[in-house]
CSV table of C-alpha atoms in Angstrom, one decimal:
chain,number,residue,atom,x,y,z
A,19,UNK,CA,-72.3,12.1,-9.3
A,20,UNK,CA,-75.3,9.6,-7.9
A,21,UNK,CA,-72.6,6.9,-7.9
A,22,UNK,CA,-70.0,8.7,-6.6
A,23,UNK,CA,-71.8,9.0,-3.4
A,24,UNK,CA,-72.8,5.4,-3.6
A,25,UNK,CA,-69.0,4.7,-3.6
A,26,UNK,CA,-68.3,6.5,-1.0
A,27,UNK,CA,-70.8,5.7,1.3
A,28,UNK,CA,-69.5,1.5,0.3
A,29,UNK,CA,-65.9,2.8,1.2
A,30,UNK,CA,-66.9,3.9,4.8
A,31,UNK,CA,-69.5,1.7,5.5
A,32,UNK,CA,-66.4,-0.9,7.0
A,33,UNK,CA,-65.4,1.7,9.6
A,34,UNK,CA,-69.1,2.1,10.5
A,35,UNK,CA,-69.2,-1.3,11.3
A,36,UNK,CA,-66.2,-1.4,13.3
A,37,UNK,CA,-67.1,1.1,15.6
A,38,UNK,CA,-69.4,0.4,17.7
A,39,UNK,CA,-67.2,-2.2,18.4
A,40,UNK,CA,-64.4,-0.3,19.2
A,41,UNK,CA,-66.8,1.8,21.4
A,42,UNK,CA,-67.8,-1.0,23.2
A,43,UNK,CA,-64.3,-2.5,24.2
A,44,UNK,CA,-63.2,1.4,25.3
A,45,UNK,CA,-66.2,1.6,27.4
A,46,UNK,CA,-66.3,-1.6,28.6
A,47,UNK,CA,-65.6,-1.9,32.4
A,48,UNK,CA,-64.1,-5.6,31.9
A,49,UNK,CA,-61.0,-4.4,29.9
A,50,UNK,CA,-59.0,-4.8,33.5
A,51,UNK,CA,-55.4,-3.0,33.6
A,52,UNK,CA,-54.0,-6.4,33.3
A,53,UNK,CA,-55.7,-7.3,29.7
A,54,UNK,CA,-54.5,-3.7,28.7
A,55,UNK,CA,-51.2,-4.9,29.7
A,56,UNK,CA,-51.5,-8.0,27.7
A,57,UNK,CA,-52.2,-6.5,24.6
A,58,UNK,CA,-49.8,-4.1,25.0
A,59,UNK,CA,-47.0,-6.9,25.6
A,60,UNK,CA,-48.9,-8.5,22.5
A,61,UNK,CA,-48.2,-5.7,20.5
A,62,UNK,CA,-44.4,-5.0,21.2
A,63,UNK,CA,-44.1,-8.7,20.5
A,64,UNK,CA,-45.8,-8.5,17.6
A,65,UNK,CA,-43.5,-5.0,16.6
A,66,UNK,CA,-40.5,-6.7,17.8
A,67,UNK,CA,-41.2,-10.0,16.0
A,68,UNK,CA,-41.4,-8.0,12.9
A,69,UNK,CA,-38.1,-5.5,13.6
A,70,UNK,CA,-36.5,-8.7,14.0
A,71,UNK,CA,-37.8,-10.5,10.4
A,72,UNK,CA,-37.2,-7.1,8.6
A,73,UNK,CA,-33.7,-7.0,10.3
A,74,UNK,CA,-32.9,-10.1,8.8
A,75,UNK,CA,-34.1,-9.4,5.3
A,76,UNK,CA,-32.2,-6.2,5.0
A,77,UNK,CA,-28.9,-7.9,6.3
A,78,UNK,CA,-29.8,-11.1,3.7
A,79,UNK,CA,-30.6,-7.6,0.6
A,80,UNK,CA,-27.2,-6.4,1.5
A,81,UNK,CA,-25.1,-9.7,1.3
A,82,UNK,CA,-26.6,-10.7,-2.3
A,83,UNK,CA,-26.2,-6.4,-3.8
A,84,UNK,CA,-22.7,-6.7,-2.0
A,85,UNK,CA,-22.0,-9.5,-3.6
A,86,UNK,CA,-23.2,-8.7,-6.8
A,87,UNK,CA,-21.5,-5.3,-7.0
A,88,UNK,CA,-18.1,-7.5,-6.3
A,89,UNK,CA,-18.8,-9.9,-9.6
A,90,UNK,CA,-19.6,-7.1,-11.5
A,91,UNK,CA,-17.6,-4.3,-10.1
A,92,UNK,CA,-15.0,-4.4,-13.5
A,93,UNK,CA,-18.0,-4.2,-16.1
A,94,UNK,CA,-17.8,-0.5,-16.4
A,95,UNK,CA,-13.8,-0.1,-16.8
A,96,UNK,CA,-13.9,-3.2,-18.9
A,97,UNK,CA,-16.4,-1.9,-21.2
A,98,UNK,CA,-14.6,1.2,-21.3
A,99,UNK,CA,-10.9,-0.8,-22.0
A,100,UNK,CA,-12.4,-2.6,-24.9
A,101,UNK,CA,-11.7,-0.4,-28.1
A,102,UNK,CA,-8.2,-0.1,-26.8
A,103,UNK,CA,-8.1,-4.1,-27.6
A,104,UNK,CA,-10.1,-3.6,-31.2
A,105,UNK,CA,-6.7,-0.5,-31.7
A,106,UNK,CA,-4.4,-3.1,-30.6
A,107,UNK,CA,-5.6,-5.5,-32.8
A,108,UNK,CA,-5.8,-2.9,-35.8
A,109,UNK,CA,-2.5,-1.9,-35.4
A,110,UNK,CA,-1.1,-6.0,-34.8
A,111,UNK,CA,-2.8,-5.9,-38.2
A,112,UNK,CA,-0.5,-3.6,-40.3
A,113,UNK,CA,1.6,-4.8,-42.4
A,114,UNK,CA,5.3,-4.4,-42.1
A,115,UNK,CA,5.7,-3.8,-38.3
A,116,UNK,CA,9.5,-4.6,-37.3
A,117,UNK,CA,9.9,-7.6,-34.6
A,118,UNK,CA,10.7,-5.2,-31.9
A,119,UNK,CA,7.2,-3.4,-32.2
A,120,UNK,CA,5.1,-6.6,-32.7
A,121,UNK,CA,6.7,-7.6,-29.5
A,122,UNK,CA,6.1,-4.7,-27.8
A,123,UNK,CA,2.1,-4.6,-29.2
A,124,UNK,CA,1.8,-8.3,-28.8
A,125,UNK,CA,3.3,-7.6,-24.2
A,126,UNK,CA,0.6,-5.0,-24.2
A,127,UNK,CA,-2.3,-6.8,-25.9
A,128,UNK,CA,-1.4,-10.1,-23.4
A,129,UNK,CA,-1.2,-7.9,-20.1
A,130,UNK,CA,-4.3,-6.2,-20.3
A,131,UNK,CA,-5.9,-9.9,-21.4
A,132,UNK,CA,-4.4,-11.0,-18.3
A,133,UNK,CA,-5.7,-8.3,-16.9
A,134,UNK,CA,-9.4,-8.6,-17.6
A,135,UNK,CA,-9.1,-12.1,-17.1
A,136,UNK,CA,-8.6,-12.2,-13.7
A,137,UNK,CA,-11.6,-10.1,-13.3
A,138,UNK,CA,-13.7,-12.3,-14.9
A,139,UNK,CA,-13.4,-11.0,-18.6
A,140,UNK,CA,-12.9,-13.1,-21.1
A,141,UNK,CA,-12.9,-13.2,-24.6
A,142,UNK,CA,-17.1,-14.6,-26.4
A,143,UNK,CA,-16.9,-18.4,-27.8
A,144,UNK,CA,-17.5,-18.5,-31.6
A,145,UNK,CA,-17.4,-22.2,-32.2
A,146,UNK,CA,-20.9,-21.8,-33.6
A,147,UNK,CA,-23.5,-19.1,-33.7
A,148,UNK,CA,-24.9,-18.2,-30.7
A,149,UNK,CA,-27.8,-15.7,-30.5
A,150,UNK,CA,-27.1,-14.7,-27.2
A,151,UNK,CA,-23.5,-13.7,-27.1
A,152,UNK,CA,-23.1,-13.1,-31.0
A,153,UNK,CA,-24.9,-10.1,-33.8
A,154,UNK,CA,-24.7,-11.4,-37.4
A,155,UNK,CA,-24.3,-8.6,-39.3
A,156,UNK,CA,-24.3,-10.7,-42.4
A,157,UNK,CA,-25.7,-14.1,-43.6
A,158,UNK,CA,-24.4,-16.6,-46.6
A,159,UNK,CA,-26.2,-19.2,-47.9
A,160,UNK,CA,-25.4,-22.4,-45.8
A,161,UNK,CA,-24.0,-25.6,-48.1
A,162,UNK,CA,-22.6,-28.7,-47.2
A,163,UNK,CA,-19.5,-27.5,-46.5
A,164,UNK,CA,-20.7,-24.8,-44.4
A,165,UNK,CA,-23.5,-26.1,-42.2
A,166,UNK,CA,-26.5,-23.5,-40.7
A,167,UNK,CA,-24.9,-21.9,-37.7
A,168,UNK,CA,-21.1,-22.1,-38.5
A,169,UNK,CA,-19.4,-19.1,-38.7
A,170,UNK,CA,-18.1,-17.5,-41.8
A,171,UNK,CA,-16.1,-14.5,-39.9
A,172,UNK,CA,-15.5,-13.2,-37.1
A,173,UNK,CA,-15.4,-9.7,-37.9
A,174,UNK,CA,-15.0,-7.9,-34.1
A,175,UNK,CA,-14.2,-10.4,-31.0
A,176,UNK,CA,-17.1,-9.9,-28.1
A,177,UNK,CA,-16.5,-10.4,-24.6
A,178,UNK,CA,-18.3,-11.4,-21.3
A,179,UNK,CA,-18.0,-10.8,-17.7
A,180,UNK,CA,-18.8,-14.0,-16.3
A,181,UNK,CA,-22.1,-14.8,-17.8
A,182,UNK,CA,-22.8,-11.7,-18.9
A,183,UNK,CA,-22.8,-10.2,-21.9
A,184,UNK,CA,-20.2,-7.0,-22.3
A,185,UNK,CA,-20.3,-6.8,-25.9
A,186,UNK,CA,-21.5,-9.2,-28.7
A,187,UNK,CA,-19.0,-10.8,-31.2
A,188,UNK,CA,-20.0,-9.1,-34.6
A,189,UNK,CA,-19.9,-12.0,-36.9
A,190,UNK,CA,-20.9,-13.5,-40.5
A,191,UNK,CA,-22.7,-16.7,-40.2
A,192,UNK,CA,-24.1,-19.2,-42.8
A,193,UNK,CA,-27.7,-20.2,-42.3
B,23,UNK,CA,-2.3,-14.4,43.9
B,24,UNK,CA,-3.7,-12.8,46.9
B,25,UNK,CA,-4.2,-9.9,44.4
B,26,UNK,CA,-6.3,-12.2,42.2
B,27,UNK,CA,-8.4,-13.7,45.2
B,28,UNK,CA,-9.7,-9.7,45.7
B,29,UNK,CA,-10.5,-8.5,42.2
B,30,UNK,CA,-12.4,-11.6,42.1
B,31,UNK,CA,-13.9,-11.0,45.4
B,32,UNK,CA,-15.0,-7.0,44.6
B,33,UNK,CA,-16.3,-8.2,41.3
B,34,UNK,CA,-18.4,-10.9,42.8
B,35,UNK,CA,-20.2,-7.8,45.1
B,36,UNK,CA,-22.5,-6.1,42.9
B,37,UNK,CA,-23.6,-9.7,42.2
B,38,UNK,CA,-24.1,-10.6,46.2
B,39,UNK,CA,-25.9,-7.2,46.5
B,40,UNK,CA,-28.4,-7.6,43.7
B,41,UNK,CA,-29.3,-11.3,44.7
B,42,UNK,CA,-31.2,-10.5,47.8
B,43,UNK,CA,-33.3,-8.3,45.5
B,44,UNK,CA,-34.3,-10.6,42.8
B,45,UNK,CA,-35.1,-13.3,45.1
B,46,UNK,CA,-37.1,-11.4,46.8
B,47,UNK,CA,-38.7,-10.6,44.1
B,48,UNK,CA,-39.0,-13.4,42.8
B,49,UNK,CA,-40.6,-15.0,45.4
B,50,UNK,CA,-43.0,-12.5,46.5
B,51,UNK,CA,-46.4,-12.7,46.6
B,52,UNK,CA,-47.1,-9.5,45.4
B,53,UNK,CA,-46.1,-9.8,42.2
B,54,UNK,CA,-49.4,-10.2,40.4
B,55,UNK,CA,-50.3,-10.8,37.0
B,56,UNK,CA,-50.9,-7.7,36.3
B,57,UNK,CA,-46.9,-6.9,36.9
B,58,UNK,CA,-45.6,-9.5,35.1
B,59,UNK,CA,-48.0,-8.6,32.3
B,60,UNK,CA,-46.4,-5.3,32.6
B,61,UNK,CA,-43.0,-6.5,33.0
B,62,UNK,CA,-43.7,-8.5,29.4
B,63,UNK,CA,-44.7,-5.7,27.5
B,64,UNK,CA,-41.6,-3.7,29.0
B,65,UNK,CA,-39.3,-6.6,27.7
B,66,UNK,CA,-41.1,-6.1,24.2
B,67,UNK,CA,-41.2,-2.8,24.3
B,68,UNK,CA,-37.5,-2.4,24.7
B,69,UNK,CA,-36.4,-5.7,22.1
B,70,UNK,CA,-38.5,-3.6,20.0
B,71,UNK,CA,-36.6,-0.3,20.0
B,72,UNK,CA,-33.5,-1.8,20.1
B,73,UNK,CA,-34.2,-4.7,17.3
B,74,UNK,CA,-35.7,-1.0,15.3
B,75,UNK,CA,-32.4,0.8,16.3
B,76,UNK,CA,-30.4,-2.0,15.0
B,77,UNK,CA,-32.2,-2.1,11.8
B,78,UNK,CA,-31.5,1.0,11.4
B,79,UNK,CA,-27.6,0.6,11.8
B,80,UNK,CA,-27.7,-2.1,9.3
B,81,UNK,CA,-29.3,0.1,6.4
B,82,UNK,CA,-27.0,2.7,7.2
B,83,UNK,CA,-24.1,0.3,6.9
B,84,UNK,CA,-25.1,-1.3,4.1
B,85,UNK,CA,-25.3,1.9,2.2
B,86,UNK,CA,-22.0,2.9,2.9
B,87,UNK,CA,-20.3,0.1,2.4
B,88,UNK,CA,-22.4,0.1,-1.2
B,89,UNK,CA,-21.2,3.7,-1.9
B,90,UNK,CA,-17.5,2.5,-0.6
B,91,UNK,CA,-17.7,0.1,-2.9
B,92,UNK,CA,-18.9,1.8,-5.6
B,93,UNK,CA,-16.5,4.1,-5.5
B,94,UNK,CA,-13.4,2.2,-5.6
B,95,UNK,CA,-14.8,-0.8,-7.6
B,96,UNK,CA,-12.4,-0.4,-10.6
B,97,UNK,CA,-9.2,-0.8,-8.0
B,98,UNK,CA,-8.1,-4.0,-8.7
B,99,UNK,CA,-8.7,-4.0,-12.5
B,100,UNK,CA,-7.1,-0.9,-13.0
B,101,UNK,CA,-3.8,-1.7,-10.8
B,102,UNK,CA,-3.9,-5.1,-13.2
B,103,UNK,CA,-3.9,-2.7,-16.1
B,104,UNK,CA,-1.0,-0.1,-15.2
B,105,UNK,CA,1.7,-2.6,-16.3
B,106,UNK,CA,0.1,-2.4,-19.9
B,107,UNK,CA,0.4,1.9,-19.7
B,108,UNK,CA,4.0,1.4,-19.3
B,109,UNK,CA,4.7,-1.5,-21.6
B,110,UNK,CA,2.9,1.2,-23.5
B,111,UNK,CA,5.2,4.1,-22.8
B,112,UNK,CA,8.3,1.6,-23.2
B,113,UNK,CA,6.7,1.0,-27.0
B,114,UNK,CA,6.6,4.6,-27.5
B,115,UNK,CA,9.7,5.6,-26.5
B,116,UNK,CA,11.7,3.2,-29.5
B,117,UNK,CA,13.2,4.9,-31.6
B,118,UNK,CA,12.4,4.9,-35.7
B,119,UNK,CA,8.9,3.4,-35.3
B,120,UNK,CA,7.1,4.9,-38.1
B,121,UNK,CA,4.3,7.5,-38.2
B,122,UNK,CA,1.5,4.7,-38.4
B,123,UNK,CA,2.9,2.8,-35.6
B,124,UNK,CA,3.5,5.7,-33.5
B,125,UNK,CA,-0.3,6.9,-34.2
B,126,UNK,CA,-2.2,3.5,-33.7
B,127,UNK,CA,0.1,3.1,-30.1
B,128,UNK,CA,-1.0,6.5,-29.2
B,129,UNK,CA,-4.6,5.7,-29.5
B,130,UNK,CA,-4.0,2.4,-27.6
B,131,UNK,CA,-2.6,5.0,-25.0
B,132,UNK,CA,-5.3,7.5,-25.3
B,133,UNK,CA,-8.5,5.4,-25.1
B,134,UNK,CA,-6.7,3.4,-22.1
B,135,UNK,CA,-6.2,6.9,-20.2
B,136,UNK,CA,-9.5,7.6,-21.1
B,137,UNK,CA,-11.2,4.9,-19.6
B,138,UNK,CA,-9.4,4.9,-16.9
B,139,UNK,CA,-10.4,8.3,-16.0
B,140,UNK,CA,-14.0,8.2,-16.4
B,141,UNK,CA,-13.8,5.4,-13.3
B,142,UNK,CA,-11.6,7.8,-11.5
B,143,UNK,CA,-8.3,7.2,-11.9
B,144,UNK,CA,-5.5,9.3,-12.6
B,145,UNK,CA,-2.0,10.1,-12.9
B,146,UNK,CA,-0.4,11.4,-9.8
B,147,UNK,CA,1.0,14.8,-10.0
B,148,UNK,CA,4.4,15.1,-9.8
B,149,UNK,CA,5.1,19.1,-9.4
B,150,UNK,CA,6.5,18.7,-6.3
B,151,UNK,CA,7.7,16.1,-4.0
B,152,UNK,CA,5.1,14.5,-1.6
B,153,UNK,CA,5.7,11.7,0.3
B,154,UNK,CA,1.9,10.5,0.2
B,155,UNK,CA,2.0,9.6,-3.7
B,156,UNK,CA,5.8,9.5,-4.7
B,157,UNK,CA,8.4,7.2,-3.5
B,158,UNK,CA,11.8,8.5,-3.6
B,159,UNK,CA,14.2,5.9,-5.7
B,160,UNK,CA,17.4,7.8,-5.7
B,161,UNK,CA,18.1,11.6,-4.1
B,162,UNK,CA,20.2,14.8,-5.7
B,163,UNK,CA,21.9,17.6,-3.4
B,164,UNK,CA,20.1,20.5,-3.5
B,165,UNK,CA,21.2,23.8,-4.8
B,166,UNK,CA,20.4,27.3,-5.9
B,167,UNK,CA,18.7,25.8,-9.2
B,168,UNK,CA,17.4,23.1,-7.7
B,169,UNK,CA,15.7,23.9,-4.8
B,170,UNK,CA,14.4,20.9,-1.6
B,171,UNK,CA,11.8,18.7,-2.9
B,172,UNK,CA,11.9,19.4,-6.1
B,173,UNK,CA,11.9,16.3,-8.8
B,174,UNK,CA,15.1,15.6,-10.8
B,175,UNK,CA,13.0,12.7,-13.1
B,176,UNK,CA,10.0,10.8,-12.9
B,177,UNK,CA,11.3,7.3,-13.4
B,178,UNK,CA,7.8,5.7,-13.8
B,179,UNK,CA,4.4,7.4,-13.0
B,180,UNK,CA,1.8,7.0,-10.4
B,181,UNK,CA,-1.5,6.7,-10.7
B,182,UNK,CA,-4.8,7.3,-8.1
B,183,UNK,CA,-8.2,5.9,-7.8
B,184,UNK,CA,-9.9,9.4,-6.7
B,185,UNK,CA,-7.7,10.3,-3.4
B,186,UNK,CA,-6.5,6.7,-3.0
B,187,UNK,CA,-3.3,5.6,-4.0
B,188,UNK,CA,-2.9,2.9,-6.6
B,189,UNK,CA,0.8,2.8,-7.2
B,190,UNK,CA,3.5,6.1,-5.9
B,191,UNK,CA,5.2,7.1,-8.5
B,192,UNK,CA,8.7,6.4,-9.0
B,193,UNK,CA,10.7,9.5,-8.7
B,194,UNK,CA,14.5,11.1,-8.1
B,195,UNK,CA,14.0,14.1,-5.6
B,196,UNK,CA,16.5,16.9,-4.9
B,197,UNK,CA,17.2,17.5,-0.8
């Protein structure tokens, strides 16, 4: 409780100091019209100064999230379109299809890669195992036939808009 | 010509009349410091309000052009992605594909539709004619049974991004 008070009293112990000042420049008989009109042209300036730098750093926030929400626009959708690519690859899978149904699959599968493509979506790199686009979901021993980081499989492909990340490849690597 | 001599002449006036003014402003001696010191803080004052009015433009702006946007982000992908829906359809409509076929193109067809819609975008009714969404290929007479502006066929569907128009569908209209 003691301290309490002690804190408060340290709190307003600055605005005790500043006023007598204050007091002094209100009552003061040299603070002319004209230096009243100073500081109030010092102020606006200042205000306006301000306006004008705060103007300028909303205008610069709206350029970089305008163009952000253009390079990323498609990551919803394409999220959203990428089990239709696993089904189309499931059913490219089945054994038996006639030539006029693989064609038809195989038209579908390329349109909507062209599709996502020229937004930006492209299918994840598995050259070699890559932490930040790839999830092992299994691991074999690495021999020297199969150096650490190869991959084994690629079990389901991963994809990217732009740099980033959609959905990882799920693979099996050796390590 | 003589025209052109007098418009320039009457808008030179206002100019002739406010020039007496100003220089005499200018030049007279009464102008103190005090004035201009007020005149300063006038000049802030009102760069100030309009640099804050401005500002405030901007921010509005900006947010609708980010709701804008927003809301029809997934325009361009989707239009990119209709030619797959009817390469789709095409697929489906072959006849003597076999029930496994037919079931994995149908979930391609599904899970497109579906993502599709949860970013807005739908197929464009067709229950009656209406020049905003369908475009009339071929037209029928009309008759008893088949009354004005009624659809004979739906040659290849339309499809909306909320109340904008991605593609009209393709129709053959009675009239």
């Amino acid at each position: 409780m003691a301290e309490d008070i002690k804190n408060e009293e340290m709190e307003q112990e600055p605005v005790t100091a500043e006023e007598p000042i204050q007091e002094a420049e209100e009552a003061s008989p040299e603070k002319s019209e004209l230096e009243l009109a100073n500081e109030r042209a010092d102020d606006f300036e200042n205000k306006y100064l301000r306006a004008h730098a705060e103007m300028q750093n909303i205008q610069r926030r709206a350029n970089e999230e305008r163009q952000s929400l253009q390079r990323y626009r498609s990551q919803d959708l394409a999220k959203a379109i990428l089990p239709s690519l696993d089904n189309l690859e499931r059913a490219l899978a089945v054994e038996g299809l006639t030539d006029d149904v693989k064609k038809g699959l195989e038209m579908v599968q390329e349109s909507l890669l062209q599709a996502l493509k020229e937004e930006g979506i492209e299918e994840v790199e598995t050259d070699r195992f890559d932490h930040n686009f790839h999830m092992a979901v299994q691991t074999l021993p690495a021999d020297d036939d199969h150096p650490a980081d190869t991959l084994a499989e690629v079990l389901q492909k991963g994809y990217r808009l732009h740099e980033r990340l959609l959905r990882p490849a799920m693979v099996i690597v050796y390590n």
